[in-house]
mmCIF file of C-alpha atoms and ligand atoms in Angstrom:
data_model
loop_
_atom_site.group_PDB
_atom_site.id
_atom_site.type_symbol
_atom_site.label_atom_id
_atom_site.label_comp_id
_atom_site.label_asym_id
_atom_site.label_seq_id
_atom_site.Cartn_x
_atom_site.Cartn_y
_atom_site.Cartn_z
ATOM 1 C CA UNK A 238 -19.966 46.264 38.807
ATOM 2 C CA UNK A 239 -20.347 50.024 37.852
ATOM 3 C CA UNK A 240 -22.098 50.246 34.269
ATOM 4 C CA UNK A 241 -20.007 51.634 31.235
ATOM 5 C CA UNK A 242 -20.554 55.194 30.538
ATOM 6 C CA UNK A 243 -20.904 54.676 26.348
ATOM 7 C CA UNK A 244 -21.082 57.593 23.871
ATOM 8 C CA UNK A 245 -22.617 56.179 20.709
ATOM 9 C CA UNK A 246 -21.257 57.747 17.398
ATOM 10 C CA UNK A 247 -23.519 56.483 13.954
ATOM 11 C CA UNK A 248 -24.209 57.128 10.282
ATOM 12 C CA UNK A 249 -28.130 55.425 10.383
ATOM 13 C CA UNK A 250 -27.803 53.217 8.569
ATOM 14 C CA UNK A 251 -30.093 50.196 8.436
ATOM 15 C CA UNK A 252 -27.142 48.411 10.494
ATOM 16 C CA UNK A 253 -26.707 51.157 12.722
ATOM 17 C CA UNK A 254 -29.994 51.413 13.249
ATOM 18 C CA UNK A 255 -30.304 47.943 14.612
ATOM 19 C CA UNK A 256 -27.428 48.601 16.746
ATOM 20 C CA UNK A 257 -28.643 51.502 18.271
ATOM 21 C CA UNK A 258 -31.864 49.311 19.526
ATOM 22 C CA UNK A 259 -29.619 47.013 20.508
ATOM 23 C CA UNK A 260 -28.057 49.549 22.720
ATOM 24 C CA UNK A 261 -31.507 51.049 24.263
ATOM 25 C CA UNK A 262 -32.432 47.390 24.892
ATOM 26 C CA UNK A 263 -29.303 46.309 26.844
ATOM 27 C CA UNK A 264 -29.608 49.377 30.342
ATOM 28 C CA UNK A 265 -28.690 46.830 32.891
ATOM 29 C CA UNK A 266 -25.382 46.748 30.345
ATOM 30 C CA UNK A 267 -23.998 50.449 30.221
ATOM 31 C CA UNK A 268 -25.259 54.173 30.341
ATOM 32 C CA UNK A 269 -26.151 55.540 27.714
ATOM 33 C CA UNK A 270 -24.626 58.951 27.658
ATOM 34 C CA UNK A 271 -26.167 59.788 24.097
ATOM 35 C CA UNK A 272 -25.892 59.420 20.261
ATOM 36 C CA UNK A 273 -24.103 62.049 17.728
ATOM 37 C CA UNK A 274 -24.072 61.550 14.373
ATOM 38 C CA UNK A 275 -21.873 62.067 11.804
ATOM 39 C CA UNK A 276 -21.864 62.380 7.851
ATOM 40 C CA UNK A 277 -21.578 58.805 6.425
ATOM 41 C CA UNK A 278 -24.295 56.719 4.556
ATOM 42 C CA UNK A 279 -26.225 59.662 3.936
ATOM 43 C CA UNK A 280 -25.781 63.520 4.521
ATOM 44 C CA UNK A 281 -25.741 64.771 8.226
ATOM 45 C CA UNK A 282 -29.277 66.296 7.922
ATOM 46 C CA UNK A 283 -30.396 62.315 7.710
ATOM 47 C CA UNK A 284 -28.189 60.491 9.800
ATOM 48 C CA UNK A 285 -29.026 63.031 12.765
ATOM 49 C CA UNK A 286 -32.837 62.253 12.125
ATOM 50 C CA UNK A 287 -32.853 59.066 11.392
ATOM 51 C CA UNK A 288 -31.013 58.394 15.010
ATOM 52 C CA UNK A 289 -33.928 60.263 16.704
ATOM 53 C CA UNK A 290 -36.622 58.172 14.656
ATOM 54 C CA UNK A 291 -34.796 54.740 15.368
ATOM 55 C CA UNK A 292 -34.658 56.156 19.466
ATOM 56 C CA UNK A 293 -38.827 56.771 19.506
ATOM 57 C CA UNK A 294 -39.147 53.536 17.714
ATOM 58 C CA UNK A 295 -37.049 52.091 20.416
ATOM 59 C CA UNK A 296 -39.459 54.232 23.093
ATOM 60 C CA UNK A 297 -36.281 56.002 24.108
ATOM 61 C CA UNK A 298 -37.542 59.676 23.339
ATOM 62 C CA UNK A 299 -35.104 60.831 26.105
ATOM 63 C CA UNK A 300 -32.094 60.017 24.516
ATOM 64 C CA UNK A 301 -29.814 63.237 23.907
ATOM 65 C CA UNK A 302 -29.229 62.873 20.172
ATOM 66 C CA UNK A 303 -26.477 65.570 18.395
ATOM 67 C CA UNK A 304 -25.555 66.660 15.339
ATOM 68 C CA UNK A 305 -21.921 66.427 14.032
ATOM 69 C CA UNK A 306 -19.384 67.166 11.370
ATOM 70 C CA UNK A 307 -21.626 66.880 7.942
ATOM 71 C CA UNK A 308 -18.259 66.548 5.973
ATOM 72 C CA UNK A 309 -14.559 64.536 6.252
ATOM 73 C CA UNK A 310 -11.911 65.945 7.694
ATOM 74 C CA UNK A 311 -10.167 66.994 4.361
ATOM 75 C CA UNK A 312 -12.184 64.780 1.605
ATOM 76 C CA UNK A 313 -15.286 65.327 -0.006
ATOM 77 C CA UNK A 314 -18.108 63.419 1.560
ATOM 78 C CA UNK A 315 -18.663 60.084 -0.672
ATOM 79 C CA UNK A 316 -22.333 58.549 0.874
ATOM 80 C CA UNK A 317 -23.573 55.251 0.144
ATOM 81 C CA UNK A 318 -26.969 55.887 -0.705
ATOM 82 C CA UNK A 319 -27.121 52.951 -3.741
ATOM 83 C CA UNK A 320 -26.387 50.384 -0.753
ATOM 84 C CA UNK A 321 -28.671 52.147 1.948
ATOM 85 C CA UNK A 322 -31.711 54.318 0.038
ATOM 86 C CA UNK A 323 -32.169 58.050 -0.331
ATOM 87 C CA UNK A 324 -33.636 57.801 3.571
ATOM 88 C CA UNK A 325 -30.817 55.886 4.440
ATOM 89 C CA UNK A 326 -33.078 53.545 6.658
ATOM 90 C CA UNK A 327 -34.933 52.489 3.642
ATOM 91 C CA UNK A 328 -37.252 49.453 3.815
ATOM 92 C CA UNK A 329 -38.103 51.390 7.153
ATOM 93 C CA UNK A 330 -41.966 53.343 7.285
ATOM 94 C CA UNK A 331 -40.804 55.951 10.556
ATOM 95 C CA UNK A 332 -42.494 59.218 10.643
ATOM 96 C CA UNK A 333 -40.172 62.259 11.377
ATOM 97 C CA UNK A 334 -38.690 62.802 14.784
ATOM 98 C CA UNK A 335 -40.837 64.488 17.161
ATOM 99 C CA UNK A 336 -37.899 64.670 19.996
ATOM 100 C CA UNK A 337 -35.714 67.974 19.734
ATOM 101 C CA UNK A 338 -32.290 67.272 18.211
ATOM 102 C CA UNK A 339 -29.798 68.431 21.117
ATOM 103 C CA UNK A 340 -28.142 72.281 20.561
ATOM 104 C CA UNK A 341 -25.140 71.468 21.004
ATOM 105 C CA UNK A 342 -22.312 70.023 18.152
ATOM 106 C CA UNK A 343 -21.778 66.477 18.777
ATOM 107 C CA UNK A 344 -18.111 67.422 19.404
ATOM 108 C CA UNK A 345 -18.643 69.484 22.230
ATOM 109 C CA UNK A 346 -20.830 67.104 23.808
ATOM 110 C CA UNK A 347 -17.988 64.430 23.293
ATOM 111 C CA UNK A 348 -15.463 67.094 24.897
ATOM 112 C CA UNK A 349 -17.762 67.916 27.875
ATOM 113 C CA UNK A 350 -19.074 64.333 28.811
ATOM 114 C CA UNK A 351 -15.512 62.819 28.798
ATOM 115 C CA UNK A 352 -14.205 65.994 30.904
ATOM 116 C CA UNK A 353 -16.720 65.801 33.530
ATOM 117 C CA UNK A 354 -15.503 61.972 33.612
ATOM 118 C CA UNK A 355 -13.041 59.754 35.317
ATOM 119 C CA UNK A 356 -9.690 58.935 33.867
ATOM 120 C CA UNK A 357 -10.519 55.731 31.458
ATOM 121 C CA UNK A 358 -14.165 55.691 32.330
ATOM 122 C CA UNK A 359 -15.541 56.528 28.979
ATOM 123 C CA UNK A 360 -16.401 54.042 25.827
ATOM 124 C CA UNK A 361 -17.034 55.506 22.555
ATOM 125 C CA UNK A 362 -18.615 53.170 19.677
ATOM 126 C CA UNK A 363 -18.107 54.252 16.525
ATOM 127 C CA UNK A 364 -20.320 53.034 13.606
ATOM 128 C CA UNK A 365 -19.635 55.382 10.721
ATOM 129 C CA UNK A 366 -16.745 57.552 9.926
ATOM 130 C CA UNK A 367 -14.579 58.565 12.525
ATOM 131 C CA UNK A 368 -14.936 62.273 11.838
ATOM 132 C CA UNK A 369 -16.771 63.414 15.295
ATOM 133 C CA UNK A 370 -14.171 61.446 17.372
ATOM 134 C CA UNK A 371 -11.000 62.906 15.863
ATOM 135 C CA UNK A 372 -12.265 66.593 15.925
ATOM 136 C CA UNK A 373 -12.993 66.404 19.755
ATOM 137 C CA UNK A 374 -9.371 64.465 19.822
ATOM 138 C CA UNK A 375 -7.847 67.814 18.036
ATOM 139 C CA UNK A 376 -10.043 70.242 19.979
ATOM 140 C CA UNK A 377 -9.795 69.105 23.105
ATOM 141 C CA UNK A 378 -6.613 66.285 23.519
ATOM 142 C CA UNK A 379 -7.114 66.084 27.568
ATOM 143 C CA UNK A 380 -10.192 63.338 26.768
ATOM 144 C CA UNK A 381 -7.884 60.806 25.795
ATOM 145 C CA UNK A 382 -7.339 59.759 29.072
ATOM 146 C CA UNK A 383 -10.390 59.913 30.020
ATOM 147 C CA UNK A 384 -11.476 57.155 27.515
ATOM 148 C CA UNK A 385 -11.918 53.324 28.738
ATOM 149 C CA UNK A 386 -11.462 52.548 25.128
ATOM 150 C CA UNK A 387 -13.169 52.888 21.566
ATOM 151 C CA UNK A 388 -15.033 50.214 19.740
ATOM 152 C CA UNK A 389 -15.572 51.118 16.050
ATOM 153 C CA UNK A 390 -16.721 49.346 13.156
ATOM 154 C CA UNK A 391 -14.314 49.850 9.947
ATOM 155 C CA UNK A 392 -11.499 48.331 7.926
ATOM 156 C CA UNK A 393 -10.709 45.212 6.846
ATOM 157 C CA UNK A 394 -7.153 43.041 7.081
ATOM 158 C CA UNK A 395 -7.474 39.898 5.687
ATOM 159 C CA UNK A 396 -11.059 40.846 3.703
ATOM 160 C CA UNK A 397 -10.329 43.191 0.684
ATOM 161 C CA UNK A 398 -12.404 46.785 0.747
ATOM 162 C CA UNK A 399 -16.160 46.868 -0.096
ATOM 163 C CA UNK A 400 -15.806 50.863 -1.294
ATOM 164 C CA UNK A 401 -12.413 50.448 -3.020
ATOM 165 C CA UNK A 402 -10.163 46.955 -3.308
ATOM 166 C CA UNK A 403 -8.327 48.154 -0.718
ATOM 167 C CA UNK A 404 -10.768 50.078 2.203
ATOM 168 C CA UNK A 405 -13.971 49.763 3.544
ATOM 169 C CA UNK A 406 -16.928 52.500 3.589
ATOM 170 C CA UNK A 407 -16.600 54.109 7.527
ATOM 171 C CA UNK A 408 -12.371 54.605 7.123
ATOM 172 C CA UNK A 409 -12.125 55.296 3.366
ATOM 173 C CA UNK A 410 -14.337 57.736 3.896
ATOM 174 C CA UNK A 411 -12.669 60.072 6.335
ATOM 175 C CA UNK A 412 -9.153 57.822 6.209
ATOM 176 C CA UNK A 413 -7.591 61.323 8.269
ATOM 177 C CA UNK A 414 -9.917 61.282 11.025
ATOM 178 C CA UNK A 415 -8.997 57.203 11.231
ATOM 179 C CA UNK A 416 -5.597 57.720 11.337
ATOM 180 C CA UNK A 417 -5.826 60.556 14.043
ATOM 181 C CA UNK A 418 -8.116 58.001 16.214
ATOM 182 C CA UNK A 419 -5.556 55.204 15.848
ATOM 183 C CA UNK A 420 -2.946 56.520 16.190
ATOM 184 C CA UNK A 421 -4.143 58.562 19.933
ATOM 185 C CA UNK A 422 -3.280 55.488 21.447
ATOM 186 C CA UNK A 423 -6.413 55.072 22.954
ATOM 187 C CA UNK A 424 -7.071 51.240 23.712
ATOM 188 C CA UNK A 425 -9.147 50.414 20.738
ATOM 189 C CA UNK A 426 -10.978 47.376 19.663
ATOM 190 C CA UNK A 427 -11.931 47.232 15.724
ATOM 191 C CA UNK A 428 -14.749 45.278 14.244
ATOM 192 C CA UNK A 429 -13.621 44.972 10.553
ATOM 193 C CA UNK A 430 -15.521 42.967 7.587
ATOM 194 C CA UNK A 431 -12.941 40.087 8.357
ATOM 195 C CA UNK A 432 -15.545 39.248 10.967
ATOM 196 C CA UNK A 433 -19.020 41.534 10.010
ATOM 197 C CA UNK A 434 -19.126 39.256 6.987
ATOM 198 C CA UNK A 435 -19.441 36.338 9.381
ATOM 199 C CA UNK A 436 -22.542 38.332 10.968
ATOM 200 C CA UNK A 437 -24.712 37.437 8.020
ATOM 201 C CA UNK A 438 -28.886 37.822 8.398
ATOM 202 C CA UNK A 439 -29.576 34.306 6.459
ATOM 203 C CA UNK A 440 -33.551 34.257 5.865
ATOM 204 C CA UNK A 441 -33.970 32.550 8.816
ATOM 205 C CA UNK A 442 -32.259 34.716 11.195
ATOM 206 C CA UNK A 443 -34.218 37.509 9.403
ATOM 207 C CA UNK A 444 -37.410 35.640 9.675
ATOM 208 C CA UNK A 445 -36.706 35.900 13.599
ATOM 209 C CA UNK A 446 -37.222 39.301 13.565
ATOM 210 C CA UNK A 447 -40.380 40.019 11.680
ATOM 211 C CA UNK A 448 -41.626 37.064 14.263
ATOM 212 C CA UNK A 449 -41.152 39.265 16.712
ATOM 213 C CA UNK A 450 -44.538 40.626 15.713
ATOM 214 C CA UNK A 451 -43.601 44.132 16.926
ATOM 215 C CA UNK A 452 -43.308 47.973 15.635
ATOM 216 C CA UNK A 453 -39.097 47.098 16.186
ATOM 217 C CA UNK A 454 -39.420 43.626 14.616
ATOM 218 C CA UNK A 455 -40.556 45.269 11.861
ATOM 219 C CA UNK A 456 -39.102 47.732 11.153
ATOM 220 C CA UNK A 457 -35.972 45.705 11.684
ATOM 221 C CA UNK A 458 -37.281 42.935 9.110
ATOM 222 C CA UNK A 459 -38.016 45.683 6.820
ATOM 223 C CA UNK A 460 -34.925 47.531 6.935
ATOM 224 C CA UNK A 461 -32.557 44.357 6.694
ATOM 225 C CA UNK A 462 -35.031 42.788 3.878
ATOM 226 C CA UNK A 463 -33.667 46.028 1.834
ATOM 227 C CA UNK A 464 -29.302 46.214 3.237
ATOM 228 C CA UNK A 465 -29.428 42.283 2.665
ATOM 229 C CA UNK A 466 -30.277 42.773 -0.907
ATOM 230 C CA UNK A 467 -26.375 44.394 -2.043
ATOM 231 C CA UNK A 468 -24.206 42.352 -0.094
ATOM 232 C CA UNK A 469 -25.923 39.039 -1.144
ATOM 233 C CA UNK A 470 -25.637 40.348 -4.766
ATOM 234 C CA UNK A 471 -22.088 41.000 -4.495
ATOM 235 C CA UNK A 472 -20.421 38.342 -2.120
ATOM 236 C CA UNK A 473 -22.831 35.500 -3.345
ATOM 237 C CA UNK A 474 -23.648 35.496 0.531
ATOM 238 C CA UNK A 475 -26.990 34.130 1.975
ATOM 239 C CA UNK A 476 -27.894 36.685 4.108
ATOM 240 C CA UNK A 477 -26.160 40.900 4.468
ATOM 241 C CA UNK A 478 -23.220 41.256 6.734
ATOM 242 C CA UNK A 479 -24.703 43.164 10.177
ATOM 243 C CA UNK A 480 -21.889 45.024 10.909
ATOM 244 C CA UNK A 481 -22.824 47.662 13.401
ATOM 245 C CA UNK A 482 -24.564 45.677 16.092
ATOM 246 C CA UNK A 483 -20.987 43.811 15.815
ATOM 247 C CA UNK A 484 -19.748 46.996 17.735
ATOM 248 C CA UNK A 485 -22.568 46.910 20.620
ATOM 249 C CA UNK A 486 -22.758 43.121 20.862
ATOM 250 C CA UNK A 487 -18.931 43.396 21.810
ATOM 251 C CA UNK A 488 -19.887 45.629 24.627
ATOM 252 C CA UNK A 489 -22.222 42.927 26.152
ATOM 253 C CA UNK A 490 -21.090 39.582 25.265
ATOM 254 C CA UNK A 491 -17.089 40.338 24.220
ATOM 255 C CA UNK A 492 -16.918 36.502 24.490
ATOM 256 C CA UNK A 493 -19.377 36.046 21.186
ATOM 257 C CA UNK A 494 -15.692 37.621 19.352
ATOM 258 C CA UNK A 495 -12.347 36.552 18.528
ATOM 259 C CA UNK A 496 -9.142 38.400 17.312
ATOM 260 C CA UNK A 497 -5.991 39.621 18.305
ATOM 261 C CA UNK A 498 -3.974 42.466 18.992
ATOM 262 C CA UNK A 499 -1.856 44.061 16.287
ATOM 263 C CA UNK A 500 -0.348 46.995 15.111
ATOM 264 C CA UNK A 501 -2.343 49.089 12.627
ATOM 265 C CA UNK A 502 -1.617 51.972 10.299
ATOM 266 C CA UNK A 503 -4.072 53.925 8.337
ATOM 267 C CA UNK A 504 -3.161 54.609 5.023
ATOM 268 C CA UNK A 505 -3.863 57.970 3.970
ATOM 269 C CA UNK A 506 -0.722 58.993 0.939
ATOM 270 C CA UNK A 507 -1.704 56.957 -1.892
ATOM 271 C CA UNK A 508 -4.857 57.282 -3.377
ATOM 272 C CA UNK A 509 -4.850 53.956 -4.765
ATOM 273 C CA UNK A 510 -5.121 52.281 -1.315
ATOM 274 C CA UNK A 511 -6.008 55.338 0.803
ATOM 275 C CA UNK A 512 -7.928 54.309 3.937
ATOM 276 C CA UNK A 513 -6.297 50.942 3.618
ATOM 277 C CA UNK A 514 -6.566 49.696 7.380
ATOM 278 C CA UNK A 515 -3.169 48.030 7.419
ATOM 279 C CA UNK A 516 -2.660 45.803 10.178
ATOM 280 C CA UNK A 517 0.720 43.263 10.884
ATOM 281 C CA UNK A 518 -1.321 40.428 11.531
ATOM 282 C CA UNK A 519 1.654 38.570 11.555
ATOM 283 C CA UNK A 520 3.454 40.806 13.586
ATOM 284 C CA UNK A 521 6.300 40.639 10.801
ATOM 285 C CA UNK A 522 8.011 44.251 11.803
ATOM 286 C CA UNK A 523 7.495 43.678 15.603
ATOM 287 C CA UNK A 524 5.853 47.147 16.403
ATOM 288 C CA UNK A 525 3.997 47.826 19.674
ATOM 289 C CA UNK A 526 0.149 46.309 18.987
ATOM 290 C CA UNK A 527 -2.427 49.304 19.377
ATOM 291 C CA UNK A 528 -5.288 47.650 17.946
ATOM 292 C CA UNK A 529 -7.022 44.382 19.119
ATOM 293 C CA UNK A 530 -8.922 43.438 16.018
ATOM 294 C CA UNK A 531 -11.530 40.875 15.593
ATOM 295 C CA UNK A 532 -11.884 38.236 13.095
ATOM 296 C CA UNK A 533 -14.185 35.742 13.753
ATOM 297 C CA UNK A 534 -17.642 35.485 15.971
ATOM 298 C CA UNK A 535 -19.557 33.046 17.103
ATOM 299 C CA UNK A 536 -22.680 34.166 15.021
ATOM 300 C CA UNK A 537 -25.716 32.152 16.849
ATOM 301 C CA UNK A 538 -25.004 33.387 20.097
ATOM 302 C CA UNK A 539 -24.742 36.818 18.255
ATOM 303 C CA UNK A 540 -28.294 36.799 16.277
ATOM 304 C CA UNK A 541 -29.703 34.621 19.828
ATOM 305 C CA UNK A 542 -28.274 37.902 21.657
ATOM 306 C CA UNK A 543 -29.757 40.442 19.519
ATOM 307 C CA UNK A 544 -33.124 38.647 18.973
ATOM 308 C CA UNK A 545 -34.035 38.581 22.658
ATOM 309 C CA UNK A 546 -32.664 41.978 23.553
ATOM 310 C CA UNK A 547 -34.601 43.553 20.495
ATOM 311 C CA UNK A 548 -37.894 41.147 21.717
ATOM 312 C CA UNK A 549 -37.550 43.347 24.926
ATOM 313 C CA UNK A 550 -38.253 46.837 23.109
HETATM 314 O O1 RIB B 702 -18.696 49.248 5.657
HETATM 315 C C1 RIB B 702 -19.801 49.106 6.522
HETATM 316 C C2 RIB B 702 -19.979 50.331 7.359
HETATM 317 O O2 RIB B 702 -20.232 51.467 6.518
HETATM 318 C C3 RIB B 702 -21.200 50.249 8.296
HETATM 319 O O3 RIB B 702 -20.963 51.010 9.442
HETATM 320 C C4 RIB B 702 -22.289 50.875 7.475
HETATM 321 O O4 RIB B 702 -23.338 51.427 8.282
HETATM 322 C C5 RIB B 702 -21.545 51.988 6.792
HETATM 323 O O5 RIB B 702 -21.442 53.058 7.718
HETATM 324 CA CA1 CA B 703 -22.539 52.803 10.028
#
């Protein structure tokens, strides 16, 4: 079977972070076309570093890493540095990148991988706000068909918001660039908090990666000792919701997931409720589903996946 061509999007991010090795561990899986980042957790100027550090500590120097849009579409940039650290990878020792950060915007390199493509041979993951993806949608609107589909991270249906009651941190922060994504019809598959809290790092599942007795193990351990600490606070949970490596697990075990398809609207009038990802799980109006959304996992063959694959690194 030909490998995916995949086009990794991220706002590193402890949990992006982890999913990121768990996409330079998993090459028999899909290509690796490279990693842009985007404005999200912490400014652009981080994100974009942090994805080269998190690439040498995965041994992957090679990887073509690019800088993207450092603000929403039309809002101000809200980051999330109380939840992730001023480094954004916090809990994480990495010196600074020593591999060159890629000339090119991260939207061109979007537009120019998925027009040198096939028609529907390109997947883009998206871990952090949708900005990148929706610019190279405006820019250039012949890609769409030549995306397989996009697997994202962000909302939540049945789960209230964890930024505002109503939307969580990757859409409510560019809710514009969301709405443009969903509605391109692209074939898209959403990993909301409905099933990323269900991806929770209890103490033992944690203690599995600092076993792994390597640089990745620990900085992983490290990293997810500090994310763990908020969510736990908050939701009572016992363990931090991993919700990025949700997005890359999906690409290699889609089995691990459950959901369904739906239609989904991103709300982006009222402030009240503005990046509300609004989805007829009930399909009470009847509209043509464009989303298949996930709500549950099964989450020890998750943690078993990503412990062996990051043991490999
Ligand atoms: O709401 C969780 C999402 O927001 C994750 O992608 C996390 O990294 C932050 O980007
Ligand atoms: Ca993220």
């Amino acid at each position: 079977m030909k490998k995916r061509s995949v086009i990794l999007d991220c706002d590193p991010g402890q949990d992006d972070a982890v999913a990121i090795l768990l996409a330079l561990s998993s090459t028999e899986n899909f290509d690796l076309l490279g990693i842009t980042a985007v404005a999200g957790n912490v400014p652009l100027s981080i994100t974009e570093s942090n994805a080269r550090r998190i690439c040498e500590l995965g041994g992957r120097p090679d990887i073509k890493v690019f800088a993207g849009a450092s603000q929403p579409l039309m809002r101000k940039l809200v980051t999330a540095e109380w939840i992730h650290g001023k480094t954004g990878i916090d809990g994480a020792d990495l010196p600074d990148p020593v591999m060159p950060l890629q000339d090119d915007h991260a939207v061109d390199f979007i537009i120019s991988s998925c027009m040198s493509a096939p028609d529907k041979s390109i997947t883009v993951c998206l871990l952090g706000p949708m900005t990148n993806m929706a610019l190279a949608m405006v820019k250039e609107p012949r890609i769409v068909p030549k995306i397989y589909e996009i697997v994202c991270m962000g909302g939540a249906v049945k789960e209230l918001g964890n930024t505002t009651p109503a939307a969580e941190f990757n859409i409510y922060v560019d809710p514009h660039a969301a709405k443009i994504v969903v509605d391109s019809d692209v074939p898209l598959i959403m990993m909301p908090l409905d099933v990323t809290h269900k991806a929770l790092v209890t103490p033992s599942r944690l203690q599995d990666f600092k076993n792994l007795n390597s640089p990745v193990g620990n900085a992983c351990g490290g990293m997810l000792d500090y994310f763990n600490r908020f969510d736990m606070t908050r939701y009572g949970f016992d363990g931090g919701p991993l919700h990025d490596p949700c997005v890359i697990a999906y690409l290699i075990e889609p089995e691990i997931f459950r959901g369904r398809k739906v239609h989904l609207e991103i709300e982006v009038s009222s402030e009240l409720t503005m990046g509300q990802t609004v989805a007829d799980w009930w399909n009470v109006e009847e509209k043509i589903p464009n989303a298949y959304i996930c709500d549950d996992l099964d989450s020890e063959k998750f943690f078993r996946l990503l412990t062996r694959r990051l043991a490999t690194l």
